[in-house]
Amino acid sequence: MQDPAITPDLIAAHGLKPDEYDRILEIIGREPTFTELGIFSAMWNEHCSYKSSKKWLRTLPTEGPQVICGPGENAGVVDIGDGQAVVFKMESHNHPSYIEPYQGAATGVGGILRDVFTMGARPIASMNSLSFGEPSHPKTRQLVSGVVAGVGGYGNCFGVPCAGGEVRFHRAYNGNCLVNAFAAGLADADKIFYSAASGVGMPVVYLGAKTGRDGVGGATMASAEFDDTIEEKRPTVQVGDPFTEKRLMEACLELMKTGAVISIQDMGAAGLTCSAVEMGDKGGLGVRLDLEKVPVREENMTAYEMMLSESQERMLMVLFPEKEAAAKAVFDKWDLDFAIVGETIAEDRFLIMLDGEVKADLPLSKLSSEAPEYDRPWVPTPEAAPLGDVPQVDPIDALKMLLGSPNYAAKQWVYEQYDTMVMGDSARTPGLGAGIIRVHGTGKALAFTSDVTPRYVKANPEVGGKQAVAEAYRNLTAVGAKPLATTDNMNFGNPEKPEIMGQFVGAIKGIGAACLALDMPIVSGNVSLYNETDGAAILPTPTIGAVGLIASPDEIIGCDVREGHQLLLVGDTRGHLGQSALLAEVFGREEGDAPEVDLDAEKRNGEFIRANRELITACTDVADGGIALAAFELAEKTGVGVHLDSDATPLLFGEDQARYLVACNFDKAEALMTAAAQAGVTLTSLGKFTGDSVKFGGSEAALGDLAEIYRGGFAAAVA
């Protein structure tokens, strides 16, 4: 087949700007072949090179005594004591999920699981953070149904429990949903596997499923805005097979025990190209590939197609040659392809051969190190206008409106489609706050949460970035976990627009400050830009996934209240209603500034909760919906009513930060008051849990009636 001529239109179709193409000509001193153009396109797109974000990502705090491996590998690695480590990362699969919801979401889950077991860790938990358009939008129901089915279909078949997540709806996502997938695994701290190749003449081995034409150009597609040609992009979406992935994991973990593996890299974005280049570049080596040896499932595949295919369930390894037979035996046992497709070479070359013909011959290090890096122009987000008057509302009527919104209604319609109990170590399943997974065979447990409030980030990117980390910190603290580290998934619009880039920069500054103050370094992450359709951007959505450690079962703080329990509030209340859930859902207003985030107060109040866990029977943080929603959720969880003395709108629905609701008996409440006074922490009594109704001041409703709205609101709106 004759390669197409390299034309300006072809260059543009590969997502390369004219000056980027000129740089390619400068590097190689000639016109690239069609395959070489595809390789540069794959390595230099936004999704793989982080060309718009690298400058700012470098400012994030990534180190700490608990960090074994920070950003740059397939996933982050954090020490959890006793020679064990937790390995975790969050990634997006936004563009594919909008085009093909089931497969887009499914392969997003598959990709993040591979990132974890590539490092030698057995996955123990997953989460997902999903953002959709308005419930009334004609595409929303289809997207919700397809994405949730895809996440569940893949995760359930693979056999990893879902520990938590979030689902939101907003018109800004009408043309571009977000699907952020998180996975965490356990490994021995001294048996982590990395991607840097070493040694010359070592065999490069292809493992797993066969290569097809699905996903060709997927990473480049994910680095561009959508327009009315969206349907044409369907072939760029990958197709997943969770049963093959399960076998691949078992085979990889078994192989790692043989001592055969020098380095390993999963084939994700940009497939064979990216995995081979990353392994070679990190090891300072070149790589030769003989593509006729690549296992394929379609006939007459070209070098271009094989190099850019994003077929799933595939790995690339560099092995010790003397262990080749033992390695092959493992993969034969699991009925997976095992093929030596090349070798490491001393020269700085990426040499691609097909049937003896040179298809690409490029300086390997330049594909990675010379990728464009932009200092995009940016403008700060203008200061939000002061919030106008917010009328006093009947608190029960307002609560009903929140409970009936798919944003704040119970999400059991979603998580009941996910297996939350597989492996038998789930100590707290989705539904309220952080999920908890026991570390098998020990007394330890890990807590997981995913958090961001996009309204806040849009109003004030820096404060919104801080708040996302602070809320993650609170969610972990509320279950008794010591926060360890975070992963971020930076979802934004087109970075070439200075106002969008300004949102990104602001959010990074806020996230960095909060991670530093709360000792939760960023150890991994993902950037997803160009989340726009016809020029309309999503809300800035920097999702924070966080992991905390619970040293023993008796340190877990529960969420079950009892009749007669006191309801206490930790933290200061000013009644901040700007950008609140009440404002958005009840009044249809998105106005005012994000609530202030006092990082010293966050740390002080969090440490107070953890230090006094023995006095606390139930705890939850106060976030969207304020005290009213948080108190209702605690009451609904156990079926005991809650009575608060006040009906003041700012007190009940304000979203001031650094706050927790705590429930305990009278004696423990007194002891907590004493401890709070000594620690300089504000602790106030709000009311008590009693009866079978929810009462705010003089406004009251049966708990059962409210629970019915809460449990049915999501399905009624979007299912």
XYZ file of C-alpha atoms in Angstrom:
719
model
C 0.000 0.000 0.000
C 1.351 3.402 -0.993
C 1.845 5.835 1.908
C -0.044 9.107 1.479
C 1.911 12.237 0.604
C 2.779 14.513 3.533
C 0.650 17.629 2.989
C -0.297 20.562 5.247
C -3.793 19.031 5.619
C -2.331 15.662 6.662
C -0.023 17.358 9.164
C -2.978 19.283 10.624
C -5.073 16.085 10.768
C -2.337 14.644 13.002
C -2.778 17.499 15.486
C 0.599 19.054 14.627
C 0.971 22.813 14.227
C 3.149 24.145 11.325
C 5.932 25.208 13.724
C 5.856 21.756 15.370
C 6.236 20.155 11.956
C 9.161 22.493 11.214
C 10.778 21.274 14.442
C 10.380 17.659 13.225
C 12.138 18.561 9.954
C 14.922 20.162 11.998
C 15.338 17.074 14.221
C 15.469 14.456 11.462
C 16.860 16.608 8.630
C 14.317 15.317 6.110
C 10.642 14.820 5.452
C 9.180 12.131 7.729
C 7.597 8.955 6.401
C 3.875 8.509 7.013
C 4.633 6.153 9.924
C 7.130 8.628 11.382
C 4.572 11.417 11.145
C 2.132 9.202 13.080
C 4.784 8.474 15.722
C 5.542 12.170 16.234
C 1.820 12.925 16.351
C 1.334 10.285 19.042
C 4.282 11.408 21.170
C 3.729 15.135 20.787
C -0.012 15.361 21.335
C -1.333 16.904 24.503
C -2.456 13.583 25.962
C 1.028 12.042 25.902
C 3.431 14.992 26.072
C 1.637 17.311 28.540
C 3.037 20.136 26.414
C 0.679 22.777 27.814
C 0.828 21.646 31.417
C 4.392 20.436 32.159
C 5.589 23.850 33.251
C 2.905 24.038 35.947
C 2.827 20.384 36.971
C 6.475 20.709 38.019
C 5.400 23.152 40.751
C 3.324 20.558 42.607
C 4.668 18.990 45.817
C 5.494 15.370 45.009
C 7.794 14.261 47.828
C 7.502 13.109 51.400
C 8.842 10.377 53.653
C 5.845 8.236 52.695
C 6.480 8.549 48.927
C 8.356 5.662 47.281
C 7.679 6.765 43.714
C 6.125 10.030 42.573
C 4.899 11.181 39.141
C 6.598 9.888 36.010
C 5.867 6.174 36.293
C 2.690 4.289 35.476
C 1.347 4.994 38.963
C 2.432 6.533 42.267
C 3.754 4.360 45.104
C 3.305 5.187 48.794
C 4.631 3.357 51.869
C 1.977 2.003 54.264
C 4.365 0.307 56.706
C 5.321 -3.333 57.333
C 7.130 -3.522 53.983
C 3.921 -2.837 52.046
C 3.013 -0.111 49.578
C -0.155 1.205 47.973
C 0.100 1.931 44.239
C -2.520 4.255 42.731
C -3.446 6.651 39.960
C -6.419 8.391 38.359
C -6.851 8.882 34.603
C -9.481 10.239 32.267
C -11.222 8.642 29.323
C -13.433 11.598 28.520
C -13.403 11.917 24.769
C -13.852 8.183 24.023
C -16.711 7.938 26.548
C -18.667 10.697 24.849
C -18.316 9.037 21.456
C -18.911 5.441 22.591
C -20.067 5.466 26.242
C -19.819 1.766 27.099
C -16.439 1.007 25.533
C -14.996 4.419 26.352
C -15.730 3.977 30.058
C -14.836 0.266 30.089
C -11.414 0.785 28.531
C -10.801 3.717 30.883
C -11.172 1.251 33.766
C -9.003 -1.316 31.961
C -6.245 1.219 31.339
C -6.021 2.393 34.936
C -5.989 -1.188 36.256
C -3.054 -1.968 33.921
C -1.194 1.091 35.200
C -1.407 -0.413 38.684
C -0.529 -4.053 38.048
C 2.241 -2.985 35.650
C 4.031 -1.790 38.785
C 3.712 -5.228 40.375
C 0.663 -4.413 42.518
C -2.532 -6.441 42.773
C -5.516 -4.056 42.386
C -7.712 -3.862 45.504
C -9.970 -0.867 44.854
C -11.432 1.317 42.146
C -13.304 4.617 42.073
C -14.806 6.729 39.351
C -15.690 10.385 39.070
C -18.340 11.092 36.422
C -19.617 14.423 35.109
C -22.598 14.642 32.743
C -24.715 17.344 31.120
C -28.160 18.460 32.255
C -30.616 15.635 32.927
C -32.955 17.204 30.364
C -30.340 17.131 27.577
C -31.252 14.534 24.903
C -27.891 12.747 25.197
C -27.553 12.617 28.988
C -29.591 9.491 29.747
C -27.790 7.507 27.055
C -24.406 8.636 28.352
C -25.234 7.889 32.000
C -26.586 4.451 31.136
C -23.663 3.550 28.827
C -20.865 4.896 31.021
C -22.144 3.312 34.244
C -22.681 -0.010 32.437
C -19.155 0.218 30.957
C -17.484 0.962 34.290
C -19.446 -1.827 35.991
C -19.133 -4.303 33.133
C -15.341 -4.106 33.019
C -14.643 -3.698 36.748
C -17.077 -6.458 37.786
C -15.682 -8.972 35.301
C -12.124 -8.132 36.269
C -12.998 -8.504 39.938
C -11.989 -5.344 41.785
C -14.347 -3.663 44.287
C -15.596 -0.127 43.735
C -14.793 1.829 46.907
C -16.331 5.181 46.030
C -16.657 8.023 43.574
C -18.951 10.855 42.572
C -21.502 11.775 39.894
C -22.503 15.310 38.939
C -24.677 17.040 36.337
C -24.283 20.484 34.801
C -25.090 22.053 31.449
C -21.359 22.720 30.885
C -20.866 18.967 30.302
C -23.683 18.697 27.718
C -21.228 18.257 24.880
C -18.369 16.611 26.745
C -18.867 14.211 29.647
C -15.989 13.388 32.003
C -15.075 9.838 32.971
C -12.234 9.761 35.504
C -11.185 6.281 36.654
C -9.073 5.518 39.731
C -7.401 2.284 40.777
C -5.254 1.281 43.726
C -3.281 -1.870 44.363
C -1.035 -3.465 46.992
C 2.570 -4.505 46.510
C 5.645 -5.312 48.555
C 7.595 -2.072 48.856
C 10.800 -3.776 47.691
C 9.171 -5.450 44.683
C 7.987 -2.489 42.636
C 8.524 -2.739 38.872
C 9.504 0.258 36.780
C 9.467 1.112 33.097
C 13.112 2.126 32.442
C 14.794 -0.374 30.113
C 18.394 -1.387 30.874
C 21.029 -3.441 29.093
C 21.863 -3.554 25.373
C 20.611 -6.415 23.223
C 17.836 -7.336 25.639
C 14.692 -8.794 24.097
C 11.658 -6.519 23.836
C 8.635 -8.719 24.390
C 5.020 -8.107 23.410
C 2.504 -9.624 25.842
C -1.248 -10.055 26.076
C -3.941 -9.628 23.445
C -3.504 -9.227 19.701
C -3.279 -5.869 17.947
C -6.192 -4.652 15.855
C -7.218 -1.403 14.220
C -9.322 -0.167 17.153
C -8.129 3.006 18.780
C -5.782 4.111 15.986
C -5.185 7.792 16.652
C -7.048 7.717 19.979
C -4.580 9.907 21.886
C -4.553 12.504 19.113
C -8.372 12.514 19.090
C -8.332 13.096 22.847
C -6.150 16.168 22.339
C -8.653 18.143 20.282
C -12.017 19.812 20.698
C -15.213 18.220 19.444
C -17.333 19.635 16.626
C -20.055 18.272 14.332
C -17.666 15.610 12.949
C -17.760 13.743 16.237
C -19.381 10.585 14.829
C -16.473 10.171 12.430
C -14.203 9.622 15.421
C -15.887 6.383 16.533
C -13.109 4.113 15.122
C -10.628 5.866 17.436
C -12.352 4.357 20.490
C -10.753 1.233 21.928
C -12.615 -2.010 22.667
C -11.978 -3.813 25.946
C -12.065 -7.434 27.144
C -11.927 -7.662 30.954
C -11.445 -11.434 30.969
C -8.278 -11.089 28.915
C -7.145 -8.302 31.256
C -7.658 -10.558 34.282
C -5.495 -13.256 32.695
C -2.925 -10.636 31.726
C -2.696 -9.428 35.314
C -2.271 -12.921 36.731
C 0.350 -13.741 34.087
C 2.283 -10.512 34.739
C 2.258 -10.937 38.525
C 3.375 -14.558 38.108
C 6.098 -13.559 35.654
C 7.389 -10.873 38.010
C 8.116 -13.539 40.608
C 10.475 -15.357 38.214
C 13.045 -12.550 38.144
C 12.764 -12.344 34.345
C 11.485 -8.768 34.127
C 13.939 -5.896 33.600
C 11.267 -3.308 32.840
C 7.599 -3.255 31.987
C 5.172 -0.778 30.483
C 1.499 -1.144 29.647
C 0.310 -0.115 26.210
C -2.100 2.722 26.820
C -2.343 6.000 24.924
C -0.477 5.787 21.618
C -0.015 2.045 22.114
C 3.216 0.430 20.995
C 4.796 3.802 20.135
C 4.502 5.383 23.543
C 5.360 2.275 25.567
C 8.524 1.527 23.558
C 9.700 5.147 23.543
C 9.113 5.586 27.288
C 11.025 2.413 28.142
C 13.936 3.361 25.906
C 14.047 7.013 26.930
C 14.003 6.327 30.669
C 16.813 3.816 30.252
C 18.881 5.953 27.871
C 18.662 3.258 25.179
C 17.421 2.847 21.638
C 14.794 0.297 20.547
C 14.438 -1.776 17.365
C 11.032 -3.282 16.583
C 10.268 -5.885 13.905
C 6.558 -5.400 13.340
C 5.981 -8.601 11.369
C 6.456 -10.369 14.738
C 3.642 -8.398 16.424
C 0.592 -10.631 17.033
C -2.282 -9.135 15.023
C -5.970 -9.992 14.741
C -6.557 -8.225 11.411
C -4.993 -8.794 8.012
C -2.686 -6.470 6.118
C -2.100 -4.086 8.976
C 0.352 -1.332 8.093
C 3.276 -0.174 10.215
C 1.358 3.034 10.876
C -1.665 1.130 12.184
C 0.386 -1.209 14.355
C 2.381 1.612 15.919
C -0.679 3.753 16.683
C -3.271 1.113 17.550
C -4.617 1.400 21.079
C -5.959 -2.145 21.252
C -6.374 -3.046 24.887
C -4.916 -5.613 27.273
C -1.354 -5.374 25.931
C 2.031 -4.942 27.632
C 5.603 -4.421 26.577
C 8.481 -5.855 28.610
C 12.218 -6.043 28.478
C 13.359 -9.439 29.747
C 16.580 -11.166 30.692
C 17.281 -13.403 27.661
C 18.189 -16.426 29.788
C 14.701 -16.321 31.360
C 12.867 -16.230 28.033
C 11.671 -19.835 28.102
C 10.341 -19.541 31.664
C 8.577 -16.288 30.782
C 6.979 -17.747 27.679
C 5.756 -20.750 29.679
C 3.854 -18.410 32.029
C 2.060 -16.669 29.157
C 1.342 -19.953 27.356
C -0.266 -21.193 30.581
C -2.573 -18.156 30.637
C -3.311 -18.500 26.899
C -1.859 -15.100 26.034
C 0.396 -13.973 23.250
C 4.111 -13.837 23.978
C 6.276 -12.602 21.146
C 9.792 -11.188 20.981
C 9.261 -8.192 18.718
C 12.593 -6.431 18.999
C 15.574 -5.556 21.170
C 17.241 -2.725 23.019
C 20.119 -1.102 21.130
C 22.977 1.149 22.201
C 22.287 3.859 19.612
C 19.760 6.614 20.251
C 17.378 5.256 17.606
C 13.797 4.198 17.316
C 14.046 1.789 14.405
C 10.790 0.329 13.071
C 11.038 -2.514 10.544
C 8.315 -4.406 8.692
C 9.278 -7.388 6.544
C 12.840 -6.078 6.263
C 11.781 -2.582 5.190
C 12.594 0.475 7.310
C 9.319 2.219 8.205
C 10.712 4.631 10.758
C 14.197 5.588 11.866
C 14.129 8.356 14.434
C 16.292 9.620 17.308
C 14.401 8.016 20.210
C 15.341 10.505 22.921
C 14.070 13.398 20.799
C 10.595 11.898 20.602
C 10.208 12.422 24.303
C 12.702 15.082 25.379
C 12.125 17.379 22.406
C 8.367 17.318 22.613
C 7.069 20.875 22.549
C 6.715 22.581 25.892
C 4.562 25.669 25.949
C 4.327 28.496 28.401
C 0.799 29.275 27.317
C -0.415 32.814 27.874
C -2.903 32.977 30.716
C -5.059 35.526 32.447
C -6.230 35.271 36.048
C -9.915 34.538 36.548
C -11.625 37.825 37.437
C -12.681 38.203 41.046
C -16.271 37.089 41.568
C -18.873 39.796 42.080
C -20.245 39.972 45.629
C -23.209 37.724 46.271
C -26.546 39.519 46.269
C -29.302 38.887 48.769
C -30.319 35.266 49.404
C -33.839 35.030 50.838
C -34.575 32.976 53.942
C -36.088 29.628 52.845
C -38.204 27.043 54.548
C -35.362 24.631 55.390
C -37.364 21.456 54.828
C -38.630 22.647 51.426
C -35.066 23.552 50.435
C -33.745 20.205 51.674
C -36.381 18.395 49.594
C -35.169 20.221 46.475
C -31.579 19.167 47.164
C -32.577 15.562 47.847
C -34.561 15.386 44.612
C -31.663 16.698 42.498
C -29.518 14.003 40.846
C -26.489 15.968 42.097
C -27.345 15.360 45.755
C -29.738 12.424 45.705
C -28.415 9.026 46.759
C -26.351 7.390 44.017
C -27.237 3.771 44.737
C -28.628 3.420 41.171
C -25.007 3.859 40.065
C -22.986 1.950 42.626
C -25.391 -0.975 42.871
C -24.325 -1.771 39.304
C -20.759 -2.092 40.567
C -19.359 -4.974 42.595
C -18.403 -3.386 45.890
C -17.700 -6.582 47.866
C -15.569 -8.781 45.593
C -12.357 -9.993 47.328
C -14.190 -9.775 50.686
C -12.137 -6.932 52.172
C -14.570 -4.026 51.815
C -15.134 -2.453 55.237
C -17.168 0.515 53.986
C -18.872 0.609 50.634
C -19.984 3.672 48.625
C -22.811 5.839 49.892
C -21.417 8.173 52.542
C -17.921 9.647 52.616
C -14.745 7.661 51.957
C -14.738 3.937 51.135
C -12.590 1.570 53.216
C -10.789 -1.584 52.053
C -9.009 -3.839 54.560
C -5.418 -4.751 53.784
C -5.798 -8.519 53.587
C -4.025 -10.504 56.268
C -3.260 -7.429 58.413
C -5.138 -5.183 60.823
C -4.652 -2.186 58.527
C -7.130 -0.639 56.146
C -6.987 1.950 53.374
C -9.544 4.698 52.821
C -10.292 6.166 49.386
C -12.092 9.304 48.239
C -12.546 11.402 45.100
C -13.445 15.096 45.354
C -13.872 18.384 43.482
C -16.544 21.096 43.358
C -16.326 22.521 39.823
C -18.580 25.535 40.633
C -15.995 26.695 43.153
C -13.111 26.236 40.695
C -14.893 28.263 38.009
C -15.597 31.114 40.437
C -12.133 31.050 41.970
C -9.683 28.490 40.535
C -7.068 28.811 43.261
C -9.536 28.510 46.130
C -11.438 25.761 44.268
C -8.196 23.802 43.836
C -7.455 24.140 47.566
C -10.992 23.082 48.416
C -10.809 19.872 46.359
C -7.755 18.737 48.329
C -9.211 19.942 51.638
C -12.449 18.033 51.072
C -10.489 14.883 50.256
C -8.521 15.406 53.484
C -11.782 15.754 55.447
C -13.410 12.720 53.874
C -10.445 10.559 54.846
C -10.258 12.082 58.319
C -14.002 11.546 58.919
C -13.531 7.746 58.734
C -10.449 7.867 60.993
C -7.804 7.627 58.262
C -4.535 9.530 58.216
C -4.308 11.139 54.747
C -1.247 9.829 52.864
C -1.113 11.174 49.332
C -3.139 12.252 46.311
C -3.505 11.777 42.579
C -5.011 14.452 40.353
C -7.024 14.408 37.166
C -6.950 17.883 35.642
C -9.976 18.241 33.337
C -10.156 21.586 31.519
C -11.126 23.179 28.208
C -8.825 24.481 25.464
C -5.490 25.641 26.963
C -4.868 27.869 23.946
C -7.506 30.228 25.369
C -5.817 32.429 28.011
C -8.863 32.390 30.310
C -8.929 28.549 30.304
C -5.183 28.381 30.893
C -5.735 30.842 33.739
C -8.190 28.397 35.333
C -5.590 25.641 35.045
C -2.799 27.732 36.562
C -5.008 28.921 39.417
C -6.182 25.401 40.229
C -2.592 24.085 40.219
C -1.532 26.830 42.640
C -4.404 25.986 44.989
C -3.853 22.226 44.803
C -0.124 22.654 45.406
C -0.639 24.864 48.465
C -3.186 22.473 49.994
C -1.136 19.327 49.303
C 1.852 20.961 50.976
C -0.063 22.241 54.006
C -1.947 18.980 54.573
C 1.025 16.677 53.829
C -0.730 14.955 50.932
C 1.792 15.039 48.065
C 0.693 14.404 44.485
C 2.232 11.071 43.430
C 0.536 10.508 40.074
C -2.069 11.996 37.816
C -3.377 12.884 34.420
C -4.195 16.012 32.441
C -7.174 16.117 30.082
C -7.472 19.318 28.070
C -9.570 20.348 25.074
C -12.775 19.248 26.791
C -14.878 21.521 24.611
C -17.578 21.171 22.000
C -18.186 23.908 19.443
C -16.093 26.258 21.559
C -18.050 25.725 24.809
C -15.794 24.480 27.628
C -16.618 22.234 30.560
C -16.472 23.582 34.082
C -12.855 23.365 35.263
C -12.821 20.008 37.028
C -9.513 19.154 38.748
C -10.536 15.897 40.420
C -8.518 14.834 43.466
C -8.253 11.142 44.356
C -6.818 10.574 47.818
C -5.697 7.635 49.946
C -5.499 7.424 53.729
C -4.225 4.794 56.155
C -6.098 3.305 59.091
C -3.598 1.521 61.346
C -6.074 -0.815 63.072
C -9.796 -1.660 62.940
C -10.505 0.166 66.201
C -9.390 3.455 64.614
C -12.257 3.440 62.110
C -14.843 6.120 62.874
C -18.333 4.869 62.041
C -21.380 6.638 60.686
C -24.167 4.958 62.683
C -26.006 7.323 65.013
C -28.266 6.287 67.859
C -31.404 7.673 69.551
C -30.386 10.437 71.938
C -26.990 11.109 70.383
C -25.815 14.715 70.497
C -25.091 16.458 67.192
C -21.960 18.607 67.365
C -20.230 20.805 64.827
C -16.449 21.047 64.600
C -15.266 24.276 62.924
C -16.439 27.847 62.414
C -19.603 28.850 60.568
C -19.988 32.186 58.821
C -22.844 31.068 56.585
C -21.123 31.274 53.174
C -23.765 30.848 50.459
C -21.739 31.921 47.392
C -21.616 29.088 44.750
C -23.562 26.862 47.165
C -25.754 23.904 46.328
C -28.714 25.800 47.800
C -28.103 28.730 45.477
C -27.768 26.505 42.396
C -30.591 24.046 43.043
C -33.199 26.180 44.799
C -32.637 29.585 43.191
C -30.977 28.573 39.885
C -28.131 31.002 40.632
C -24.384 30.410 40.287
C -23.097 33.564 41.909
C -20.601 34.810 44.431
C -17.177 33.571 45.400
C -16.090 30.114 46.460
C -15.921 29.625 50.240
C -12.612 30.564 51.831
C -10.248 27.658 52.606
C -8.162 28.119 55.745
C -5.540 25.370 55.491
C -4.354 25.853 59.077
C -7.926 25.341 60.294
C -8.303 22.293 58.032
C -5.218 20.696 59.531
C -6.060 21.643 63.117
C -9.658 20.397 62.928
C -8.655 17.217 61.096
C -6.010 16.370 63.683
C -8.563 17.036 66.435
C -10.996 14.510 64.902
C -8.334 11.831 64.547
C -6.903 12.457 68.032
C -10.345 12.139 69.659
C -11.760 9.288 67.595
C -12.551 7.282 70.752
C -15.124 9.893 71.743
C -16.769 10.048 68.304
C -19.430 7.494 67.294
C -20.261 8.972 63.895
C -18.645 11.623 61.756
C -19.052 13.206 58.338
C -17.564 16.285 56.764
C -19.735 19.291 55.867
C -19.549 20.055 52.140
C -22.146 20.691 49.399
C -25.551 21.325 50.944
C -24.046 22.417 54.253
C -25.125 21.209 57.693
C -28.684 20.457 56.544
C -27.648 17.863 53.960
C -24.871 16.374 56.101
C -27.167 15.961 59.136
C -29.884 14.403 56.973
C -27.404 11.902 55.451
C -26.281 10.763 58.911
C -29.900 10.428 60.049
C -30.986 8.580 56.908
C -28.067 6.152 57.102
C -29.371 4.633 60.358
C -33.024 5.662 60.281
C -32.956 7.922 63.370
C -34.474 11.424 63.116
C -32.501 14.596 63.709
C -33.665 17.810 65.379
C -31.713 21.064 65.059
C -32.547 24.166 67.026
C -32.072 26.660 64.190
C -33.869 27.271 60.903
C -31.462 29.997 59.709
C -30.624 29.557 56.017
C -26.917 30.613 56.250
C -26.296 28.264 59.184
C -28.062 25.282 57.643
C -27.003 25.630 53.996
C -23.776 27.661 54.140
C -20.726 25.816 52.803
C -17.957 27.103 55.049
C -14.974 24.754 54.976
C -12.946 22.901 57.631
C -16.114 21.579 59.301
C -17.308 18.165 60.500
C -20.538 16.911 62.033
C -19.973 14.605 64.980
C -22.444 12.391 66.842
C -21.936 10.808 70.278
C -23.655 10.361 73.645
C -23.913 13.161 76.193
C -20.908 12.128 78.318
C -18.623 11.880 75.304
C -19.946 15.203 74.029
C -18.869 16.832 77.285
C -15.423 15.251 77.034
C -15.131 16.471 73.429
C -16.033 20.007 74.524
C -13.180 19.939 77.026
C -10.731 18.519 74.445
C -11.781 21.132 71.868
C -11.209 23.997 74.299
C -7.700 22.679 75.003
C -6.926 22.258 71.286
C -8.254 25.696 70.298
C -10.938 24.089 68.117
C -14.459 25.507 67.774
C -17.069 22.942 68.848
C -20.751 23.814 69.073
C -23.876 21.841 69.881
C -26.492 21.895 67.117
C -29.171 19.502 68.356
C -29.683 15.764 68.709
C -30.709 12.579 66.939
C -34.161 11.492 68.056
C -37.524 10.235 66.831
C -38.390 9.638 63.193
C -38.490 13.153 61.754
C -36.095 15.821 60.480
C -36.718 19.126 62.232
C -34.973 22.449 61.633
C -36.331 25.061 64.035
C -40.103 25.022 63.474
C -39.987 23.220 60.109
C -40.403 19.422 60.172
C -40.939 16.388 57.911
C -40.996 12.622 58.390
C -37.551 11.076 57.860
C -39.145 8.276 55.810
C -40.736 10.756 53.375
C -37.440 12.595 52.895
C -35.563 9.302 52.498
C -37.978 8.307 49.721
C -37.150 11.506 47.793
C -33.430 10.982 48.458
C -33.404 7.368 47.306
C -35.526 7.960 44.218
C -34.237 11.329 43.008
C -31.381 10.068 40.855
C -33.251 7.399 38.929
C -36.243 9.694 38.437
C -34.016 12.338 36.856
C -31.682 10.377 34.599
C -32.226 6.623 34.647
